[in-house]
Amino acid sequence: EGEVAHGQTASYCANCLVLQEKVRQLQEELDRLKANLPAPDPQTPVPTVMDDTSEQEMDSADESLTNELLASTDETLKAAGAGGAGGRRIRRFKHEWLKKFWFLRYSPTLNEMWCHVCRQYTVQSSRTSAFILGSKQFKIHTIKLHAQSNLHKKCLQLYKLRMHPEKTEEMCRNMTLLFHVAYHLASEGRPLADFRPLAELLKKCDLKIVDQYLNEGDCQTLVHHIGRSLREDLFERLRLSPFLSVIMDGRTDELLADNVAVYVQYVTGEGPAHTEFLSLQELSSVTVDGYVQALDRAFGGIGIKWKEEKVMVGLGVNGANVTTGLRAGLAVKIRKTLPWLLCVPCVLHRPHLEVLDAISNKELSCLEDLENNLKQLLSFYRYSPKLMCELRVTAATLCEETEFLGDIRAVRWVIGEQNVLNALIKDYLEVVAHLKEVSGQPQKAEAAAVALALLHFLMDYQSVKLIYFLLDVIAVLARLAFAFQGEALLVAHADDKVEEAIEEISRLAEAPGEYLQEFEETFQENFHGVPLKNLRVAEAKFNSIREKICQRTQLILAQRLDSNSRSVIRASQVFDVASWPQNEERLRSHCEEEILHIYKHFEIMPSLAIELRDRKST
DNA sequence: GGTGTGATCATGCCTGCATT
DNA sequence: AATGCAGGCATGATCACACC
């Protein structure tokens, strides 16, 4: 009340004037009521409290209103101002400035001028501007400078937008373009610094883009909001989905902590299930508990309590640091809360990694020896541009593969890279010839020594035979990987593919595969004219190695599918429309048993009961 | 996240011009 | 000549941004 009373004569702002008038009327009404006086006669109605007079109306009205009011006070103020002159020059506010600068306001009581537009539309950061607080710097120069200032221009833009709503729409369109640019940068993983040049490019293409927000910080803000919006959409879809499956892909990082990418599969009313990235979680430890905690955090972040809400039906765990034991342990742990959980072999892009990791141990040290030798051979060329050039001329295939691999030191299993072994076999003679040449150069002692060691490896009968045999094994695993990468692969089919692979591997243990056969046919006393060493000494040893590799590989593949989930997963073959019988009669009874089995498995699941009830009621 | 740098703005002083 | 005013210029404060 005090403030308003104080401001009663202090402002010519239209908003203030209207409010002051209302206050005056209310005060009168209050006084009347206090004095217990009768209501005023209907000719002078007491206005009601502040109606919906919008700011917009006041703004549009304020110019004429202010000017009118000023006209009445102009003379008196002028007289008062002139009386105070004397001695050092005193600058005074000149009322004609109000006509010259429409945004200018002046309060004779406070003897301050300010900018009406800036006061209404300023941003937090510039609240200290003299033309917002109130200035006593009565110089036309000062006002002109303010009119040209960026702050004023920005506020003016906002003011005009408010006055003309149709411009807001245009601004929205322009901002949408800016959002597109920010989204593009984020989704392509491009630096935020590209924001401005990209926006400028669009401008050159005659697209209207706003001039503001073109710095990195604002781009980051836009990306942040885009991300938030997309996540909220996803969360909403997840909440609506009656069932969820989770895929966890662990990753070992030697520099930072281990982490796991959590993906979630959900169903909507139409179309197939969707798979989306949920979040990346740091692993406190690569243990069952570490993974469960990561799962808690991933779902906790979107307000889903997976243990209580009981909507999770499937789990796939993959990754370099995930052992068979860990995978099984995790399944056991989660099944304590969600007994219907299916643990399925999720898409396995690189089965050779897991197989090689699992089978390589002390008994099969030959694998690691081979790996080390291969890495040394590739490194020998990879990190010497000169040697690489020489290799390019003679052994183009191997050179290409080496380049493709990038940093050899970062490749987990060179053996697993099918094309590397293939390339080595293809360019075998050229590589051996080149190494021989390098080893014979006395001026490059270091390189010569390495080349000699590598020659020793390449001209070893057992090494070469092992490479041929591994090519057979890797080929089987590569076919499996290819099958896993198929777009519409059913779980039941994945199981079949694993079975097939196990079968093929067992055949390799008994009879030589395609590659080994080729080796045996080619090798007669020497190999393409290269005399191999340690001939036949290791034939028995090789056979034992071959057997072991096959056995272990079979075992690892067999463990891929969780035994508890197997029966349900096999029953899910019923969903493969291609396997349905043509005959209508037979179709009726087709897979009745399997459907019943799947139903019984999920029967205990609360959300299934709800889903079925909802279906019935509709 | 701290720091240096340039841009912007408010302010005061000075000067030149117009008016009294 | 005195006075008033606009505009130029210098200066310090503050802010945004780039860089480390």
GROMACS .gro file of N, CA and C in nm, chain A residues 13 56 80 104 120 134 220 225 273 288 362 369 384 471 611:
model
   45
   13CYS      N    1   0.385   0.613  -1.637
   13CYS     CA    2   0.366   0.489  -1.711
   13CYS      C    3   0.217   0.455  -1.707
   56GLN      N    4  -0.118  -0.571  -2.279
   56GLN     CA    5  -0.113  -0.532  -2.419
   56GLN      C    6  -0.196  -0.406  -2.442
   80ALA      N    7   0.881   2.521  -1.264
   80ALA     CA    8   0.956   2.478  -1.146
   80ALA      C    9   1.103   2.457  -1.180
  104LEU      N   10   1.048   0.669  -2.378
  104LEU     CA   11   1.099   0.737  -2.259
  104LEU      C   12   0.986   0.773  -2.162
  120GLN      N   13   1.018  -0.322  -1.899
  120GLN     CA   14   0.921  -0.432  -1.909
  120GLN      C   15   0.982  -0.560  -1.961
  134GLY      N   16   1.652   0.389  -1.350
  134GLY     CA   17   1.610   0.529  -1.345
  134GLY      C   18   1.734   0.619  -1.352
  220GLN      N   19   2.459  -2.585  -2.696
  220GLN     CA   20   2.456  -2.688  -2.591
  220GLN      C   21   2.318  -2.688  -2.521
  225HIS      N   22   1.792  -2.948  -2.440
  225HIS     CA   23   1.646  -2.951  -2.440
  225HIS      C   24   1.591  -3.052  -2.539
  273ALA      N   25   0.832  -5.478  -3.184
  273ALA     CA   26   0.893  -5.417  -3.065
  273ALA      C   27   1.002  -5.320  -3.107
  288VAL      N   28   2.788  -5.946  -1.056
  288VAL     CA   29   2.642  -5.950  -1.066
  288VAL      C   30   2.582  -5.826  -0.999
  362LYS      N   31   4.605  -7.180  -2.058
  362LYS     CA   32   4.739  -7.241  -2.056
  362LYS      C   33   4.749  -7.363  -2.146
  369ASP      N   34   5.025  -6.756  -2.862
  369ASP     CA   35   5.152  -6.743  -2.936
  369ASP      C   36   5.125  -6.695  -3.078
  384SER      N   37   5.549  -4.860  -3.960
  384SER     CA   38   5.659  -4.809  -4.041
  384SER      C   39   5.607  -4.776  -4.180
  471LEU      N   40   4.104  -7.071  -3.969
  471LEU     CA   41   4.020  -7.008  -4.071
  471LEU      C   42   3.888  -7.082  -4.084
  611GLU      N   43  -0.300  -5.706  -1.845
  611GLU     CA   44  -0.312  -5.693  -1.990
  611GLU      C   45  -0.428  -5.778  -2.042
   0.00000   0.00000   0.00000
